[in-house]
XYZ file of C-alpha atoms in Angstrom:
656
model
C -13.717 -27.290 -22.198
C -10.366 -29.204 -23.406
C -7.661 -29.470 -20.565
C -4.212 -27.236 -22.206
C -0.960 -28.122 -20.199
C 0.263 -25.087 -21.506
C -2.201 -23.331 -19.970
C -0.918 -24.597 -16.187
C 2.359 -23.756 -17.459
C 1.219 -20.193 -18.687
C 0.263 -20.463 -14.950
C 3.410 -20.821 -13.674
C 5.449 -18.521 -15.487
C 3.117 -15.564 -13.881
C 3.152 -16.443 -10.815
C 6.949 -17.552 -9.497
C 7.573 -13.936 -10.854
C 4.713 -12.172 -8.365
C 6.709 -14.221 -5.459
C 10.247 -13.397 -6.386
C 9.303 -9.725 -6.643
C 7.860 -10.329 -3.004
C 10.625 -11.854 -1.525
C 13.318 -8.941 -2.788
C 15.311 -10.084 -5.586
C 15.956 -7.804 -7.447
C 16.331 -9.458 -10.780
C 12.627 -10.098 -11.262
C 12.232 -5.953 -10.857
C 8.859 -6.841 -13.013
C 7.529 -9.354 -11.027
C 4.442 -7.700 -10.375
C 3.248 -7.548 -14.147
C 2.566 -11.490 -13.115
C -0.662 -10.631 -11.584
C -1.622 -8.907 -15.072
C -1.188 -12.087 -16.709
C -3.071 -14.065 -14.237
C -6.091 -11.353 -15.147
C -5.872 -11.991 -19.171
C -5.752 -15.943 -18.180
C -9.215 -15.600 -16.197
C -10.819 -13.081 -18.939
C -9.636 -15.823 -21.763
C -10.547 -19.442 -18.966
C -13.951 -17.962 -17.591
C -15.098 -16.872 -21.254
C -14.297 -19.866 -23.106
C -16.401 -21.656 -20.331
C -19.310 -19.277 -20.327
C -19.656 -19.145 -24.132
C -19.253 -23.058 -24.453
C -22.150 -23.253 -22.222
C -24.310 -20.347 -23.530
C -24.196 -22.606 -26.855
C -24.967 -25.540 -25.736
C -27.796 -23.924 -23.366
C -26.139 -24.836 -20.383
C -25.371 -22.011 -18.672
C -26.474 -21.234 -15.252
C -25.807 -18.458 -13.579
C -25.780 -19.889 -10.101
C -23.630 -22.600 -10.839
C -21.380 -19.984 -12.138
C -20.914 -18.768 -8.717
C -21.064 -21.701 -7.169
C -18.144 -22.948 -9.218
C -16.081 -20.275 -8.336
C -17.052 -20.095 -4.805
C -15.306 -23.767 -4.633
C -12.707 -22.435 -6.833
C -11.887 -19.220 -4.427
C -12.873 -19.655 -1.313
C -11.394 -22.769 0.537
C -8.362 -22.220 0.086
C -8.478 -18.331 0.614
C -10.633 -19.575 4.492
C -7.363 -21.756 5.171
C -5.016 -19.049 4.154
C -7.227 -16.556 6.932
C -7.618 -18.858 9.790
C -3.401 -19.960 9.743
C -2.981 -15.779 9.785
C -4.891 -15.327 12.574
C -2.893 -17.093 15.563
C 0.485 -15.341 14.173
C -0.936 -12.129 13.959
C -2.700 -12.505 17.475
C 1.457 -13.758 18.852
C 3.422 -11.428 16.958
C 2.021 -8.264 15.415
C 1.473 -5.138 17.693
C -1.903 -3.341 18.112
C -1.847 -0.635 15.707
C -0.893 -3.307 13.322
C -3.524 -5.710 14.427
C -6.000 -3.027 14.071
C -5.231 -2.366 10.722
C -5.087 -6.582 9.548
C -8.064 -6.726 11.347
C -9.539 -3.701 9.107
C -8.350 -5.946 5.824
C -9.949 -9.138 7.672
C -13.447 -7.489 7.121
C -12.188 -6.104 3.293
C -11.019 -9.756 2.149
C -14.405 -10.996 3.686
C -16.872 -8.095 1.517
C -14.541 -8.304 -1.736
C -13.269 -4.944 -1.081
C -9.452 -5.330 -0.150
C -8.304 -3.671 -3.472
C -10.465 -0.340 -2.376
C -8.638 -0.856 1.591
C -5.443 -1.241 0.508
C -5.560 1.944 -1.950
C -7.039 3.530 1.032
C -4.662 2.519 3.681
C -1.393 2.354 1.503
C 0.363 1.988 -1.477
C 1.557 -1.598 -2.954
C 5.039 -0.429 -3.306
C 5.583 1.324 -0.286
C 8.334 -0.165 2.155
C 5.594 -1.261 5.128
C 3.720 -3.449 2.407
C 5.772 -6.342 2.854
C 4.657 -7.152 6.082
C 1.101 -6.549 5.340
C -0.247 -10.386 5.423
C -2.850 -9.855 3.367
C -1.867 -7.356 0.681
C -2.088 -9.305 -2.202
C -5.790 -10.137 -1.800
C -6.544 -7.007 -3.788
C -6.303 -8.774 -7.056
C -8.647 -11.338 -5.930
C -10.650 -8.768 -4.667
C -10.495 -7.406 -8.527
C -11.140 -10.609 -10.038
C -14.348 -11.540 -7.859
C -15.498 -7.523 -9.121
C -14.855 -8.776 -12.479
C -17.232 -12.541 -11.768
C -20.228 -10.196 -10.463
C -20.296 -8.201 -13.624
C -19.008 -10.127 -16.869
C -21.453 -12.683 -17.003
C -24.567 -10.851 -16.999
C -23.077 -8.384 -19.451
C -22.686 -12.207 -21.545
C -25.769 -13.265 -21.406
C -27.417 -9.652 -21.674
C -25.575 -9.550 -25.352
C -26.419 -13.179 -26.003
C -30.386 -13.072 -25.506
C -30.192 -9.490 -27.486
C -27.728 -9.632 -30.388
C -24.509 -12.552 -30.079
C -23.573 -11.469 -32.911
C -22.708 -8.232 -31.383
C -20.820 -9.890 -28.205
C -17.373 -9.506 -29.662
C -17.571 -6.070 -31.422
C -18.923 -4.866 -27.459
C -15.900 -6.903 -25.387
C -13.731 -5.191 -27.741
C -15.212 -1.474 -27.194
C -15.082 -1.754 -23.989
C -12.193 -2.967 -23.578
C -10.532 -0.093 -25.398
C -12.413 1.739 -23.237
C -11.171 0.649 -19.935
C -7.369 0.870 -21.344
C -8.160 4.894 -22.133
C -9.003 5.270 -18.336
C -6.004 3.562 -17.246
C -3.995 5.287 -19.419
C -5.767 8.866 -17.923
C -5.771 7.248 -14.281
C -1.884 6.462 -14.513
C -1.164 10.220 -14.941
C -3.802 11.709 -12.888
C -4.598 9.212 -9.873
C -1.989 5.999 -9.798
C -2.716 4.764 -6.788
C -7.063 3.959 -7.740
C -5.246 3.279 -11.391
C -3.691 0.132 -9.616
C -5.974 -1.057 -7.839
C -9.225 -0.295 -9.055
C -11.491 -2.394 -12.069
C -12.591 -0.029 -14.434
C -8.234 0.300 -14.880
C -8.191 -3.543 -14.728
C -11.205 -5.089 -17.014
C -9.354 -4.333 -20.352
C -7.062 -7.659 -19.126
C -9.901 -9.640 -18.221
C -11.726 -8.389 -21.602
C -8.122 -9.344 -23.830
C -8.771 -12.891 -22.565
C -12.065 -12.213 -22.945
C -11.401 -11.368 -26.912
C -8.394 -14.166 -27.182
C -11.470 -17.061 -25.862
C -14.054 -15.287 -28.708
C -11.482 -15.556 -31.532
C -10.606 -19.153 -30.485
C -13.885 -19.983 -30.158
C -14.327 -18.522 -34.176
C -11.675 -21.298 -35.407
C -8.416 -19.796 -34.220
C -6.567 -22.934 -32.877
C -3.184 -23.366 -34.974
C -0.335 -23.297 -33.379
C 2.867 -20.244 -34.250
C 5.991 -20.757 -33.077
C 7.333 -16.973 -34.312
C 3.960 -15.721 -32.451
C 3.725 -17.539 -29.280
C 7.651 -16.750 -28.816
C 6.973 -13.350 -29.140
C 4.104 -13.463 -26.924
C 6.320 -15.233 -24.650
C 9.229 -12.829 -24.973
C 6.647 -9.640 -23.920
C 5.990 -11.347 -20.938
C 9.507 -12.060 -20.339
C 10.939 -8.209 -21.135
C 8.286 -6.774 -18.944
C 9.574 -9.177 -15.859
C 13.155 -8.298 -16.026
C 12.917 -4.827 -17.348
C 9.702 -3.229 -15.469
C 10.239 -1.808 -12.287
C 7.988 0.125 -9.292
C 7.856 3.269 -11.491
C 6.642 1.907 -14.786
C 2.881 3.028 -14.576
C 0.926 -0.108 -14.383
C -1.470 -0.197 -15.673
C -1.614 1.911 -18.853
C -0.863 1.665 -22.427
C 2.731 -0.355 -20.644
C 0.579 -3.049 -19.955
C -0.092 -3.916 -23.546
C 3.629 -5.512 -23.587
C 2.689 -8.202 -21.007
C -1.403 -8.190 -21.818
C -0.830 -8.799 -25.988
C 2.006 -11.373 -24.759
C -0.021 -13.409 -22.497
C -2.817 -13.663 -25.016
C -0.602 -14.473 -27.664
C 0.476 -17.228 -25.802
C -3.302 -18.461 -25.098
C -3.727 -18.048 -28.668
C -0.327 -19.598 -30.528
C 1.168 -22.020 -28.049
C -0.256 -24.708 -28.715
C 0.780 -28.690 -29.025
C 3.702 -28.982 -31.439
C 4.795 -25.268 -30.682
C 8.548 -24.104 -28.684
C 6.671 -21.873 -26.220
C 4.016 -25.060 -25.877
C 6.690 -27.738 -25.237
C 8.356 -25.879 -22.680
C 5.518 -24.333 -20.199
C 3.975 -28.130 -20.688
C 7.083 -29.481 -18.879
C 5.827 -31.363 -15.670
C 7.615 -29.034 -13.509
C 6.069 -25.955 -14.709
C 2.659 -27.765 -15.491
C 2.761 -28.845 -11.652
C 3.518 -25.450 -10.243
C 0.539 -23.956 -12.529
C -2.307 -26.290 -10.823
C -1.267 -25.121 -7.226
C -0.316 -21.623 -8.838
C -3.541 -19.865 -6.403
C -2.529 -21.632 -3.816
C 1.084 -20.572 -3.571
C -0.348 -16.678 -4.781
C -2.838 -17.098 -1.443
C 0.123 -18.726 0.695
C 3.508 -16.254 -0.497
C 2.591 -13.372 1.275
C 1.777 -14.314 4.253
C 5.050 -16.491 4.969
C 7.254 -13.408 3.744
C 5.222 -10.738 5.907
C 5.639 -12.822 9.272
C 9.043 -13.737 8.531
C 9.659 -9.814 8.107
C 7.244 -8.909 11.191
C 8.932 -11.682 13.223
C 12.247 -10.852 12.689
C 14.242 -7.745 14.248
C 16.620 -6.847 10.970
C 15.058 -7.599 6.929
C 15.685 -11.298 6.726
C 18.076 -12.205 3.511
C 17.368 -13.253 0.546
C 18.917 -16.409 1.286
C 16.085 -16.892 4.131
C 13.740 -15.757 1.528
C 14.323 -18.297 -1.385
C 13.432 -20.831 1.069
C 10.502 -19.524 2.409
C 9.741 -19.484 -1.517
C 10.463 -22.518 -1.446
C 8.142 -23.414 1.820
C 5.464 -21.545 0.333
C 5.650 -23.663 -3.243
C 4.708 -27.219 -0.507
C 2.632 -25.544 1.680
C 0.856 -24.657 -1.610
C 0.401 -28.234 -2.712
C -0.505 -29.729 -0.033
C -3.124 -26.686 -0.081
C -4.353 -27.843 -3.699
C -4.108 -32.084 -2.682
C -6.294 -31.399 0.574
C -8.687 -28.105 0.218
C -8.694 -27.031 -3.583
C -9.565 -30.542 -4.999
C -11.583 -32.272 -2.743
C -14.206 -29.295 -3.239
C -13.834 -29.273 -6.687
C -14.124 -32.586 -8.018
C -17.108 -33.905 -8.943
C -17.182 -37.442 -7.017
C -16.991 -37.225 -2.785
C -16.430 -33.591 -2.583
C -16.921 -32.091 0.468
C -19.969 -29.907 1.046
C -21.864 -30.970 -1.899
C -24.781 -29.591 -2.104
C -25.070 -25.641 -2.717
C -27.131 -25.093 -0.025
C -24.415 -26.454 2.528
C -21.717 -24.659 0.309
C -23.905 -21.225 0.767
C -24.570 -21.629 4.898
C -20.485 -22.526 5.501
C -19.099 -19.526 3.403
C -21.829 -17.484 4.820
C -21.075 -18.462 8.302
C -17.537 -18.206 7.801
C -17.654 -14.628 6.458
C -19.631 -13.709 9.666
C -17.134 -14.764 11.667
C -14.189 -13.157 9.653
C -16.141 -9.889 9.976
C -16.622 -10.129 13.388
C -13.370 -10.680 14.707
C -12.207 -7.978 11.999
C -14.673 -5.552 13.770
C -13.447 -6.555 17.002
C -10.497 -5.842 16.697
C -10.603 -2.967 14.786
C -12.793 -1.496 18.080
C -10.443 -2.807 20.175
C -7.152 -0.819 19.133
C -5.707 -3.893 18.011
C -6.541 -6.112 21.096
C -3.764 -4.561 23.064
C -4.110 -7.230 26.042
C -3.227 -10.026 24.252
C 0.503 -8.982 24.539
C 2.548 -9.359 27.676
C 2.323 -6.656 30.319
C 5.755 -4.963 30.077
C 5.323 -5.047 26.462
C 1.857 -3.921 26.276
C 3.278 -1.526 29.180
C 5.808 -0.331 26.579
C 3.970 -0.034 23.642
C 1.429 2.262 25.305
C 4.044 4.525 26.767
C 6.116 4.880 23.599
C 2.550 5.877 21.711
C 2.472 9.064 19.758
C 0.026 11.714 20.130
C -2.550 12.253 17.397
C -4.371 14.921 19.183
C -6.091 17.364 17.213
C -4.913 15.706 14.128
C -6.941 16.552 11.661
C -8.327 14.036 8.951
C -10.687 14.877 5.633
C -12.348 18.052 5.159
C -13.816 19.147 8.968
C -12.358 20.539 11.765
C -10.601 23.471 10.381
C -13.770 25.749 8.878
C -12.820 28.437 11.722
C -9.259 28.682 13.416
C -8.045 28.794 15.525
C -8.937 25.186 15.766
C -11.163 24.015 18.762
C -10.112 22.579 21.045
C -6.311 22.754 20.130
C -4.573 26.068 22.125
C -2.571 24.813 24.364
C -1.878 26.670 27.319
C -4.493 29.786 26.291
C -4.362 31.325 29.146
C -0.519 32.659 27.966
C -0.560 36.675 26.298
C 1.617 34.970 24.072
C 1.116 32.148 21.760
C 2.880 30.386 19.168
C 1.359 27.945 16.407
C 3.041 24.565 15.604
C 1.964 23.462 11.588
C 2.567 20.857 9.803
C 1.507 17.116 9.547
C 0.673 13.743 12.144
C 4.575 14.394 12.271
C 3.968 17.882 13.756
C 1.211 15.951 15.951
C 3.454 14.110 17.666
C 5.517 17.113 18.643
C 2.988 19.161 19.796
C 2.649 18.246 23.561
C 6.492 18.176 24.725
C 6.494 21.635 23.002
C 3.233 23.009 24.654
C 4.831 21.705 28.131
C 8.378 23.384 27.409
C 6.591 26.943 26.209
C 4.243 26.727 28.871
C 7.067 26.938 31.875
C 7.582 29.978 29.929
C 4.319 31.352 29.940
C 3.713 30.815 25.965
C 0.540 29.157 25.015
C 0.525 26.813 21.618
C -1.780 26.477 18.868
C -1.743 23.035 16.950
C -2.751 23.672 13.050
C -1.984 19.779 12.139
C -3.490 17.767 9.546
C -2.783 14.227 8.224
C -0.334 13.707 4.911
C -0.706 17.539 4.629
C 3.184 19.259 4.648
C 3.121 23.006 5.709
C 3.546 23.777 2.094
C 1.587 26.351 0.099
C -0.301 25.451 -3.000
C 1.369 21.428 -3.454
C 0.119 18.385 -2.113
C 0.601 14.720 -2.885
C -1.624 12.701 -4.680
C -2.755 10.192 -2.231
C -5.995 9.863 -1.417
C -5.264 10.676 2.310
C -4.085 14.085 1.113
C -6.956 15.518 -1.189
C -7.973 18.035 1.759
C -4.075 18.935 1.470
C -4.377 22.222 -0.856
C -7.211 23.536 1.026
C -6.187 22.941 5.083
C -2.726 24.917 4.243
C -4.725 27.461 2.179
C -6.444 28.074 5.164
C -3.960 27.937 8.105
C -1.429 30.118 6.405
C -4.252 32.859 5.463
C -5.306 32.492 9.326
C -1.871 32.900 10.870
C -1.202 36.122 8.303
C -4.041 37.253 10.170
C -3.288 36.218 13.776
C -1.601 37.775 16.416
C 0.692 34.620 16.113
C 4.485 36.062 16.135
C 6.328 32.476 15.846
C 5.358 29.009 13.410
C 7.016 26.019 13.761
C 6.633 24.246 10.638
C 6.672 20.197 10.731
C 6.722 18.041 8.633
C 7.951 13.950 7.203
C 9.782 16.268 5.084
C 11.424 13.073 3.151
C 7.963 11.567 2.474
C 6.604 15.192 1.033
C 9.695 15.798 -0.805
C 10.268 12.356 -2.440
C 6.803 11.706 -3.774
C 6.924 10.890 -7.479
C 3.618 13.120 -8.322
C 2.473 16.125 -6.690
C -0.654 18.566 -7.353
C -0.312 22.475 -7.895
C -3.457 24.103 -6.998
C -5.452 21.034 -8.062
C -3.093 19.823 -11.579
C -0.963 17.020 -10.723
C 2.122 17.242 -12.067
C 5.109 14.408 -12.563
C 8.349 15.114 -10.184
C 10.476 15.460 -13.958
C 8.325 18.857 -13.627
C 8.207 19.758 -10.075
C 11.717 20.538 -8.477
C 11.429 24.285 -8.612
C 7.867 24.602 -8.390
C 8.520 23.114 -5.322
C 10.677 25.363 -4.242
C 9.339 28.482 -5.504
C 5.960 26.742 -3.172
C 8.359 26.428 -0.214
C 10.421 29.795 -0.264
C 6.432 31.639 -0.715
C 5.485 29.787 2.172
C 8.014 30.838 4.320
C 8.066 34.124 2.735
C 4.330 35.033 3.420
C 4.859 34.499 6.970
C 8.046 36.440 7.687
C 6.730 39.199 5.362
C 4.131 39.047 7.922
C 5.954 39.599 10.800
C 5.913 36.175 11.901
C 9.334 34.358 12.768
C 9.845 31.245 10.796
C 11.505 27.505 12.626
C 11.638 25.151 10.434
C 11.756 21.254 12.213
C 14.479 19.278 9.641
C 14.426 15.746 9.682
C 15.034 13.123 11.543
C 16.668 9.498 10.999
C 14.363 6.853 9.688
C 14.737 2.958 10.428
C 13.403 0.445 7.538
C 11.460 -1.008 10.150
C 8.092 0.196 12.933
C 10.747 1.206 15.482
C 8.641 0.633 19.044
C 8.081 -2.836 17.698
C 11.336 -3.421 17.275
C 12.594 -2.322 20.429
C 9.442 -4.958 22.116
C 10.493 -7.508 20.061
C 14.088 -7.234 21.215
C 12.425 -6.801 25.058
C 9.891 -9.938 24.821
C 13.425 -12.039 23.389
C 15.074 -11.230 26.151
C 17.020 -7.746 26.076
C 15.812 -5.059 28.660
C 17.117 -2.230 27.124
C 17.560 -2.444 23.099
C 19.179 0.325 21.173
C 18.610 0.267 17.961
C 20.302 2.478 14.999
C 21.549 3.619 11.561
C 24.707 4.486 10.088
C 24.704 8.427 10.093
C 25.754 8.414 6.162
C 23.029 6.594 5.585
C 20.834 9.332 7.844
C 22.541 12.259 5.313
C 21.672 10.432 2.061
C 18.164 10.133 3.432
C 17.969 13.609 4.279
C 19.776 15.139 1.473
C 16.556 15.541 -1.113
C 15.151 17.606 1.985
C 17.600 19.249 2.969
C 17.821 20.812 -0.535
C 14.383 22.338 0.056
C 15.033 23.352 3.838
C 18.369 25.440 3.030
C 16.700 27.355 0.345
C 15.116 30.210 2.041
C 17.814 32.869 3.025
C 15.035 35.336 4.911
C 16.543 36.737 8.151
C 13.629 35.290 10.684
C 14.225 32.373 9.930
C 15.479 29.327 12.571
C 16.378 25.835 11.836
C 15.799 22.651 14.426
C 18.189 19.780 13.191
C 16.925 16.861 15.031
C 20.365 15.277 14.128
C 22.142 16.698 16.639
C 19.973 15.091 19.507
C 20.221 11.694 17.575
C 23.938 11.007 16.019
C 26.848 11.865 17.529
C 26.429 9.841 20.943
C 29.048 7.177 18.925
C 30.797 7.977 15.704
C 28.976 7.191 12.463
C 25.728 6.422 14.159
C 22.312 7.736 14.597
C 20.309 6.392 17.136
C 16.870 5.741 16.750
C 16.405 3.990 20.397
C 18.892 4.168 23.281
C 19.516 2.379 25.597
C 15.831 0.841 25.919
C 14.463 4.705 25.280
C 12.639 4.464 21.830
C 12.221 8.276 20.292
C 10.651 6.902 17.039
C 7.351 5.091 17.323
C 7.152 3.540 14.142
C 9.429 4.944 11.131
C 8.057 8.591 11.132
C 6.474 10.233 14.571
C 7.812 10.804 17.335
C 7.866 9.085 20.861
C 7.135 11.202 23.973
C 10.634 10.086 24.373
C 12.038 11.505 20.956
C 9.334 14.847 21.136
C 10.526 15.631 24.266
C 13.875 15.695 22.725
C 13.194 17.543 19.615
C 11.490 20.332 22.194
C 14.760 21.084 24.237
C 16.475 21.415 21.180
C 14.154 23.649 19.616
C 14.037 25.832 23.065
C 17.804 26.351 22.407
C 17.493 27.181 19.382
C 15.020 29.805 20.608
C 17.325 30.972 23.664
C 19.966 31.597 21.178
C 17.586 33.752 19.373
C 16.991 35.690 22.207
C 13.470 35.081 21.863
C 11.561 38.200 21.265
C 11.672 42.202 21.170
C 8.916 44.224 22.554
C 6.808 43.825 18.947
C 7.245 39.753 19.711
C 9.500 40.004 16.176
C 12.936 37.999 16.739
C 15.358 40.108 17.800
C 18.233 37.621 15.564
C 22.001 37.450 17.187
C 24.916 36.681 15.248
C 24.888 33.518 15.380
């Protein structure tokens, strides 16, 4: 295949927006579409190579996969190897366990599945995941597994139909991505069926080129480049990508590939020395930038300023050049290349992958290898972890209620219940201890990602069972002898979703405001109508980093008793959307507990997340034992004001 400098320039135009987007430069709000452009380029080049070799009767599937391995794996292995010591030294146990999981997934070409299951690409914590960007490499590897087989199959039977088959599959994939962007947006972002049409767009362009389309066009190439640029600067995290909206950068990339020929303005721009050099190192640059950014964020006490991220952007390009020059090239060149035989390559790759997988399993099974940390840090993290006891996940464990083993102090004549998600789980031990001293038991009814709201759930994979769980829990509480129930959840996360599931139907945020309010009111109303006193636990202040880890980092740097705060105005801004819903129920049998009374006000205008070494929040959501005890004490004060109960267990409300 003839080398085209402008394609390397297009690679540079794709990789730099991705890097700058990940660095946090808001101007490049749609920089992530550089990945879509890469998919088009990949489809174009791979198809061009395969079709040319098929026509020359030189194509070999084994040789194809060997070329792909030499292209992808050496630089990837180097990046992963370089990540290991920094993760070992700097990453806290829970995050190290997640890193270990990503190591396994990367080795098995399944990183996209892991990151779909674990977290969203645009989630705040995603910036601290060193291997998050490998999801796109996994999608590309999965495409390489299937596409050559399709071409071989069609070439042997009906080569004249290949173009029509590519177009048909691409249209089906595009239609699927448009549908999935509305129904399963997270899975849509990460999975090959939704992305296949982007690769195939490049394949279709390649087929058009082989049929004779080799003439340049200034208007069409400028249009294509403008479509890509528009997407980079005007798309943002809320843009449903991939979907028909992604036609803008994808068709733009195809137009550039087809019509930015020598002699056109776009080809002249993309063929400049700077862009072609960045294009040549673009794969290494893509691999290196995310670990650099992630470890900078992990190591920093506060989010690094843009000036630091700008310097790291330049550093990533320098390291990428070194990686390209001394790792990529030696494995790919035809003469005097490293591991020249296929057998030596396969053996070496297998050995490295086995080592990565074994290390990943070790990190997972040991829950992040906590012993690698200094003893004071290890003890601090262990003593401040949040309680996951009786926190259910998936569709099992709640077939019968009360949930087996989740009734604390059950020998007491009266039992309350706590109902909610993982935040409620983190609060349970301290609340159970306080109630035990008053001869009251506590039932824990908690499920990950399930806010206690009837008929509503988030759309994430982890929340798929929340509708059934909440229905079973509410039905049980109404029929039970429980006369006080605490509703606790990560309200900020729940009430700020972009989409929700209402009785199995996915609905966009713009349509759910009143429906959410009605659902929460109905949840509270059904309980109080059954004679149950409802205690709503309001939102607590949240940080923008892992709080216990931040305290541990400060302790490790010599600050013995750190205090971590946020501005009270920021907390009020965080909580305002949740308050809109939580303030709504006006039933007289509803009590409210506001953690702001505990965490805010020590000094005017601030809220404490950790105070003089005592940490209240473990990550960004869950209470540490100290935080849970403080909230439980405030709950007991609120119950005390309510005079605790009449002879039927129903609250006798005071005038306060």
